[in-house]
Tab-separated table of C-alpha atoms and ligand atoms in Angstrom:
chain	number	residue	atom	x	y	z
A	1	MET	CA	7.548	10.779	-25.842
A	2	PRO	CA	8.659	12.492	-22.606
A	3	PRO	CA	8.366	10.268	-19.499
A	4	PRO	CA	5.145	10.780	-17.519
A	5	SER	CA	5.545	13.343	-14.757
A	6	TYR	CA	5.939	12.048	-11.220
A	7	CYS	CA	2.739	11.056	-9.460
A	8	GLY	CA	2.785	9.534	-5.985
A	9	ARG	CA	0.025	8.612	-3.549
A	10	PHE	CA	-0.793	7.679	0.015
A	11	ALA	CA	-3.464	4.989	0.081
A	12	PRO	CA	-4.516	4.033	3.602
A	13	SER	CA	-7.194	1.483	4.488
A	14	PRO	CA	-9.328	3.177	7.153
A	15	THR	CA	-9.052	0.530	9.866
A	16	GLY	CA	-7.949	3.043	12.527
A	17	PRO	CA	-6.521	6.515	13.015
A	18	LEU	CA	-3.102	7.455	11.690
A	19	HIS	CA	-0.321	5.987	13.849
A	20	PHE	CA	3.319	6.934	13.756
A	21	GLY	CA	4.277	4.289	11.165
A	22	SER	CA	1.631	5.499	8.727
A	23	LEU	CA	2.658	9.139	9.236
A	24	VAL	CA	6.235	8.165	8.346
A	25	THR	CA	5.032	6.488	5.145
A	26	ALA	CA	2.768	9.399	4.246
A	27	LEU	CA	5.540	11.912	4.879
A	28	ALA	CA	8.063	10.006	2.762
A	29	SER	CA	5.681	9.719	-0.182
A	30	TYR	CA	4.660	13.387	0.184
A	31	LEU	CA	8.243	14.687	0.338
A	32	GLU	CA	9.396	12.565	-2.586
A	33	ALA	CA	6.500	13.799	-4.746
A	34	ARG	CA	7.105	17.435	-3.813
A	35	LYS	CA	10.879	17.146	-4.253
A	36	ARG	CA	10.351	15.731	-7.761
A	37	GLY	CA	7.925	18.525	-8.647
A	38	GLY	CA	5.159	15.936	-8.934
A	39	THR	CA	1.621	15.346	-7.807
A	40	TRP	CA	0.668	13.743	-4.490
A	41	LEU	CA	-2.714	12.028	-4.219
A	42	VAL	CA	-4.620	10.585	-1.287
A	43	ARG	CA	-6.794	7.536	-1.871
A	44	ILE	CA	-8.904	5.921	0.814
A	45	GLU	CA	-8.945	2.146	0.287
A	46	ASP	CA	-12.270	1.497	1.991
A	47	LEU	CA	-13.148	-1.899	0.544
A	48	ASP	CA	-13.997	-3.828	3.694
A	49	PRO	CA	-16.935	-2.382	5.650
A	50	LEU	CA	-16.487	-5.064	8.335
A	51	ARG	CA	-13.040	-3.768	9.335
A	52	GLU	CA	-13.242	-0.099	8.367
A	53	SER	CA	-15.197	2.938	9.458
A	54	PRO	CA	-15.964	6.485	8.319
A	55	GLU	CA	-14.618	7.693	11.707
A	56	ALA	CA	-11.235	6.183	10.896
A	57	THR	CA	-11.267	7.944	7.514
A	58	THR	CA	-11.961	11.281	9.187
A	59	ALA	CA	-9.199	10.648	11.741
A	60	ILE	CA	-6.687	9.725	9.021
A	61	LEU	CA	-7.503	12.801	6.916
A	62	ASN	CA	-7.206	14.984	9.989
A	63	GLY	CA	-3.915	13.296	10.852
A	64	LEU	CA	-2.552	14.274	7.423
A	65	GLN	CA	-3.888	17.801	7.496
A	66	CYS	CA	-2.560	18.712	10.973
A	67	PRO	CA	1.111	18.388	10.031
A	68	GLY	CA	0.418	20.126	6.684
A	69	LEU	CA	0.562	17.171	4.288
A	70	ILE	CA	-1.791	18.693	1.761
A	71	HIS	CA	-2.739	16.493	-1.184
A	72	ASP	CA	-3.470	17.487	-4.767
A	73	GLY	CA	-6.836	16.961	-6.432
A	74	ASP	CA	-9.842	15.236	-4.938
A	75	ILE	CA	-9.564	12.367	-2.488
A	76	ARG	CA	-10.541	9.111	-4.129
A	77	TYR	CA	-12.719	6.667	-2.176
A	78	GLN	CA	-12.539	3.119	-3.464
A	79	SER	CA	-15.973	2.368	-2.002
A	80	THR	CA	-17.464	4.560	-4.752
A	81	ARG	CA	-15.900	2.438	-7.518
A	82	LEU	CA	-16.956	-1.110	-6.676
A	83	ALA	CA	-18.848	-1.776	-9.922
A	84	LEU	CA	-15.819	-0.754	-11.933
A	85	TYR	CA	-13.436	-3.111	-10.080
A	86	ARG	CA	-15.961	-5.899	-10.647
A	87	GLN	CA	-15.968	-5.123	-14.378
A	88	TYR	CA	-12.180	-5.384	-14.481
A	89	ALA	CA	-12.313	-8.722	-12.644
A	90	GLU	CA	-14.847	-10.035	-15.171
A	91	GLN	CA	-12.734	-8.744	-18.029
A	92	LEU	CA	-9.741	-10.663	-16.643
A	93	VAL	CA	-11.908	-13.809	-16.467
A	94	GLU	CA	-13.011	-13.314	-20.099
A	95	HIS	CA	-9.388	-13.027	-21.177
A	96	GLY	CA	-8.441	-16.216	-19.313
A	97	LYS	CA	-6.385	-14.300	-16.754
A	98	ALA	CA	-8.641	-14.924	-13.776
A	99	TYR	CA	-11.093	-17.654	-12.800
A	100	TYR	CA	-13.963	-18.450	-10.468
A	101	CYS	CA	-12.708	-20.536	-7.575
A	102	ALA	CA	-14.576	-22.453	-4.869
A	103	CYS	CA	-11.462	-23.775	-3.085
A	104	SER	CA	-10.504	-22.621	0.372
A	105	ARG	CA	-6.977	-21.562	1.229
A	106	LYS	CA	-6.623	-24.698	3.355
A	107	GLU	CA	-7.746	-26.972	0.512
A	108	LEU	CA	-5.204	-25.363	-1.806
A	109	ALA	CA	-2.432	-25.813	0.761
A	110	ASP	CA	-3.500	-29.445	1.386
A	111	HIS	CA	-3.408	-30.139	-2.378
A	112	HIS	CA	-0.065	-28.359	-2.922
A	113	GLY	CA	-1.590	-25.623	-5.024
A	114	HIS	CA	-3.816	-27.866	-7.171
A	115	HIS	CA	-7.469	-26.948	-7.133
A	116	PRO	CA	-9.534	-29.871	-5.804
A	117	TRP	CA	-12.558	-28.536	-7.717
A	118	ASP	CA	-10.444	-28.019	-10.851
A	119	CYS	CA	-11.615	-24.403	-11.015
A	120	ARG	CA	-8.408	-23.153	-12.564
A	121	ASN	CA	-9.227	-25.243	-15.641
A	122	GLY	CA	-12.755	-23.894	-15.867
A	123	ALA	CA	-14.585	-26.925	-14.369
A	124	PRO	CA	-18.199	-26.087	-13.352
A	125	LEU	CA	-18.348	-24.783	-9.791
A	126	PRO	CA	-20.131	-26.844	-7.131
A	127	SER	CA	-23.449	-25.081	-6.612
A	128	ASP	CA	-23.405	-25.388	-2.824
A	129	ARG	CA	-20.142	-23.544	-2.246
A	130	PRO	CA	-19.374	-19.841	-2.315
A	131	TRP	CA	-16.861	-18.761	-4.931
A	132	ALA	CA	-14.204	-16.126	-5.220
A	133	ILE	CA	-12.406	-14.840	-8.299
A	134	ARG	CA	-8.665	-15.475	-8.359
A	135	PHE	CA	-6.074	-13.963	-10.635
A	136	ALA	CA	-4.194	-16.640	-12.605
A	137	LEU	CA	-0.520	-15.986	-11.978
A	138	THR	CA	2.185	-17.090	-14.352
A	139	ASP	CA	5.154	-18.941	-12.824
A	140	GLU	CA	7.813	-16.296	-12.416
A	141	GLU	CA	11.101	-15.569	-10.710
A	142	ALA	CA	10.253	-11.890	-10.352
A	143	LEU	CA	13.215	-9.535	-10.084
A	144	TRP	CA	12.960	-5.818	-9.588
A	145	GLN	CA	14.792	-2.918	-8.066
A	146	ASP	CA	13.215	-1.304	-5.027
A	147	ARG	CA	14.320	2.314	-4.600
A	148	ILE	CA	14.957	1.866	-0.877
A	149	LEU	CA	15.510	-1.856	-0.346
A	150	GLY	CA	17.516	-2.509	-3.523
A	151	ALA	CA	17.370	-5.679	-5.637
A	152	GLN	CA	14.333	-7.839	-4.916
A	153	HIS	CA	13.498	-11.410	-5.845
A	154	GLN	CA	10.166	-13.157	-5.413
A	155	THR	CA	9.035	-16.548	-6.650
A	156	LEU	CA	5.468	-16.685	-7.932
A	157	ARG	CA	3.873	-20.102	-8.310
A	158	ALA	CA	0.926	-20.368	-10.678
A	159	GLY	CA	-2.083	-21.910	-8.911
A	160	PHE	CA	-0.497	-21.977	-5.474
A	161	ASP	CA	-0.111	-18.231	-5.005
A	162	ASP	CA	-3.030	-17.036	-7.180
A	163	PRO	CA	-4.430	-14.048	-5.258
A	164	VAL	CA	-8.129	-13.555	-4.646
A	165	ILE	CA	-9.368	-10.462	-6.497
A	166	ILE	CA	-13.067	-10.774	-5.596
A	167	ARG	CA	-13.637	-12.276	-2.173
A	168	LYS	CA	-16.191	-14.972	-1.371
A	169	GLU	CA	-18.238	-12.459	0.638
A	170	GLY	CA	-18.451	-10.362	-2.543
A	171	PHE	CA	-15.974	-7.713	-1.398
A	172	ILE	CA	-13.353	-6.447	-3.820
A	173	ALA	CA	-9.848	-7.497	-2.782
A	174	TYR	CA	-7.092	-4.958	-2.209
A	175	GLN	CA	-4.809	-6.644	-4.791
A	176	LEU	CA	-7.197	-5.776	-7.629
A	177	ALA	CA	-8.392	-2.324	-6.578
A	178	VAL	CA	-4.926	-1.007	-5.772
A	179	VAL	CA	-3.658	-1.933	-9.233
A	180	VAL	CA	-6.726	-0.616	-11.076
A	181	ASP	CA	-6.407	2.740	-9.315
A	182	ASP	CA	-2.629	3.020	-9.582
A	183	ILE	CA	-3.040	2.593	-13.360
A	184	ASP	CA	-6.069	4.863	-13.608
A	185	GLN	CA	-4.495	7.655	-11.547
A	186	GLY	CA	-1.212	7.492	-13.458
A	187	ILE	CA	0.858	6.647	-10.364
A	188	THR	CA	4.528	6.516	-11.370
A	189	GLU	CA	5.987	5.624	-7.979
A	190	VAL	CA	4.538	3.852	-4.953
A	191	VAL	CA	6.152	4.708	-1.618
A	192	ARG	CA	4.658	2.476	1.081
A	193	GLY	CA	5.458	0.278	4.060
A	194	SER	CA	7.552	-2.848	3.592
A	195	ASP	CA	4.714	-4.960	5.042
A	196	LEU	CA	3.370	-4.785	1.451
A	197	LEU	CA	6.619	-5.908	-0.190
A	198	GLU	CA	5.284	-9.452	-0.623
A	199	ALA	CA	2.276	-8.172	-2.568
A	200	THR	CA	4.439	-6.419	-5.152
A	201	ALA	CA	5.332	-9.156	-7.645
A	202	GLN	CA	1.666	-10.209	-7.855
A	203	GLN	CA	0.623	-6.601	-8.384
A	204	ARG	CA	3.136	-6.313	-11.211
A	205	GLN	CA	1.551	-9.273	-13.020
A	206	ILE	CA	-1.980	-7.954	-12.439
A	207	CYS	CA	-0.910	-4.541	-13.730
A	208	GLN	CA	0.528	-6.049	-16.899
A	209	ALA	CA	-2.604	-8.180	-17.402
A	210	LEU	CA	-4.683	-4.983	-17.245
A	211	GLY	CA	-2.458	-3.347	-19.867
A	212	GLY	CA	-0.746	-0.972	-17.408
A	213	THR	CA	2.891	-0.050	-16.887
A	214	PRO	CA	4.005	-1.035	-13.372
A	215	PRO	CA	5.104	1.900	-11.209
A	216	GLN	CA	8.449	2.056	-9.437
A	217	TRP	CA	8.340	0.899	-5.833
A	218	ALA	CA	10.020	2.239	-2.718
A	219	HIS	CA	9.263	0.263	0.444
A	220	ILE	CA	9.871	1.908	3.788
A	221	PRO	CA	11.263	-0.499	6.400
A	222	VAL	CA	8.930	-1.346	9.221
A	223	ILE	CA	9.076	0.952	12.245
A	224	VAL	CA	9.734	-0.728	15.551
A	225	ASN	CA	9.288	0.700	19.025
A	226	ASP	CA	11.994	0.807	21.684
A	227	GLN	CA	11.264	-2.850	22.536
A	228	GLY	CA	11.711	-3.918	18.913
A	229	ALA	CA	7.986	-4.612	18.297
A	230	LYS	CA	6.472	-3.552	14.970
A	231	LEU	CA	4.257	-0.476	15.086
A	232	SER	CA	1.016	-1.270	13.339
A	233	LYS	CA	-2.703	-0.880	13.755
A	234	GLN	CA	-2.871	-4.635	14.435
A	235	ASN	CA	-0.427	-4.216	17.323
A	236	HIS	CA	-2.529	-1.358	18.651
A	237	ALA	CA	0.059	1.302	17.945
A	238	PRO	CA	-1.144	4.476	19.650
A	239	ALA	CA	-2.875	7.078	17.504
A	240	LEU	CA	-0.862	10.226	16.949
A	241	ASP	CA	-1.552	13.191	19.141
A	242	ASP	CA	-2.715	15.678	16.494
A	243	SER	CA	-2.143	18.582	18.884
A	244	GLN	CA	1.642	18.011	18.537
A	245	PRO	CA	2.164	18.256	14.752
A	246	CYS	CA	5.686	19.712	14.991
A	247	GLN	CA	6.939	16.944	17.258
A	248	ASN	CA	5.236	14.293	15.135
A	249	LEU	CA	6.836	15.586	11.948
A	250	TRP	CA	10.234	15.931	13.560
A	251	ARG	CA	10.100	12.368	14.936
A	252	ALA	CA	9.025	11.082	11.523
A	253	LEU	CA	12.000	12.854	9.911
A	254	VAL	CA	14.330	11.273	12.481
A	255	ALA	CA	12.893	7.817	11.736
A	256	LEU	CA	13.445	8.478	8.020
A	257	GLY	CA	17.151	9.132	8.675
A	258	GLN	CA	16.964	12.804	7.659
A	259	GLN	CA	18.694	14.110	10.825
A	260	PRO	CA	16.599	17.225	11.427
A	261	PRO	CA	18.262	19.682	13.836
A	262	GLU	CA	16.602	19.964	17.248
A	263	THR	CA	16.358	23.743	16.830
A	264	LEU	CA	13.540	23.088	14.343
A	265	LEU	CA	11.350	22.091	17.265
A	266	ARG	CA	11.311	25.668	18.459
A	267	GLY	CA	10.119	26.962	15.070
A	268	THR	CA	6.843	26.730	13.174
A	269	LEU	CA	5.311	23.775	11.382
A	270	GLN	CA	6.044	25.522	8.096
A	271	SER	CA	9.724	25.862	8.963
A	272	ILE	CA	9.939	22.084	9.600
A	273	LEU	CA	8.201	21.331	6.306
A	274	ASP	CA	10.484	23.785	4.457
A	275	TRP	CA	13.567	22.219	6.037
A	276	ALA	CA	12.278	18.732	5.198
A	277	LEU	CA	11.699	19.616	1.548
A	278	THR	CA	15.054	21.301	1.095
A	279	ASN	CA	16.963	18.493	2.750
A	280	TRP	CA	14.897	15.470	1.725
A	281	SER	CA	16.881	12.514	0.456
A	282	MET	CA	15.419	9.059	0.035
A	283	ALA	CA	18.952	7.663	0.073
A	284	ARG	CA	19.154	8.406	3.816
A	285	ILE	CA	16.334	6.011	4.695
A	286	SER	CA	17.675	2.922	6.454
A	287	ARG	CA	17.281	-0.354	4.544
A	288	THR	CA	16.624	-2.244	7.739
A	289	SER	CA	14.142	-1.381	10.458
A	290	MET	CA	13.722	2.149	11.783
A	291	THR	CA	13.224	2.985	15.412
A	292	ASP	CA	10.867	5.531	16.831
A	293	SER	CA	13.085	6.854	19.549
A	294	LEU	CA	10.504	9.092	21.251
A	295	HIS	CA	13.284	11.608	21.681
A	296	PRO	CA	13.195	13.687	24.868
A	297	LEU	CA	12.000	17.009	23.574
A	298	SER	CA	12.935	20.351	24.976
B	301	LIG	N1	-4.362	0.335	1.667
B	301	LIG	C1	-3.140	-0.335	2.023
B	301	LIG	C2	-2.941	-0.272	3.544
B	301	LIG	O1	-3.370	0.644	4.189
B	301	LIG	C3	-1.919	0.274	1.378
B	301	LIG	C4	-1.953	0.236	-0.106
B	301	LIG	C5	-0.644	0.557	-0.795
B	301	LIG	O2	0.053	1.494	-0.378
B	301	LIG	O3	-0.356	-0.121	-1.776
B	301	LIG	O4	-2.336	-1.144	4.103
């Protein structure tokens, strides 16, 4: 059988508008998909109505469209698929790969990963406590090759590290939905920020438990500002100025180590995108942190 054709995705959680770090990630995943002649999907991971908003979704989609990062197919909204994720969680419970859990994170830490309510062994749940569903990890020294960061090693401890897949408030957890959709959409490679590196080994086990083939991963090092602080929504990184798409793209290419010539800044958006596609090489991305230099522009 021929290998499946390349399919990449950008999957933001709409907690705020696109900032520079997320544009860099989106651009890298877009260029890699286009360079490989593949498909590039956009999926909005809107699972937490308390932290997310439709305005942020609109701002993110606008932030992708302005610099010309045009996706294939329809945008997928995870909020429209909640019943399905729940079904998968229940299926994992039926197969003994997930369990109802009434323990808090603190209780688990205090008991060194053992469940004080014995939930992992199927003991009846106390009726007065809310419960979550956790995925039952297998002890593993997980080894894999990241396309940017190289050889990776993570230790997974059954019980201790078991991730929540349905939260106590009833919300679906990112760890479940991301894997369900990566399988369902036939994603072959995930290009994303290295803040999600830690989630990867767990996602690989969840993917295998759901009968999927894990994708390849390429984690983009965190972007820091001139003072060395991480750029993220949590750190209130400024939203991108969508009226400057050429400068934004050019800066993102610089951060990705692609060395775009400054003359590109005097051309059109299309000429920057064409240059980026012709010259794109993932091998030029730094393995350590990348700086947004806010280059003085002519
Ligand atoms: N939705 C996640 C976020 O915005 C990213 C998911 C992923 O790329 O795996 O942080």
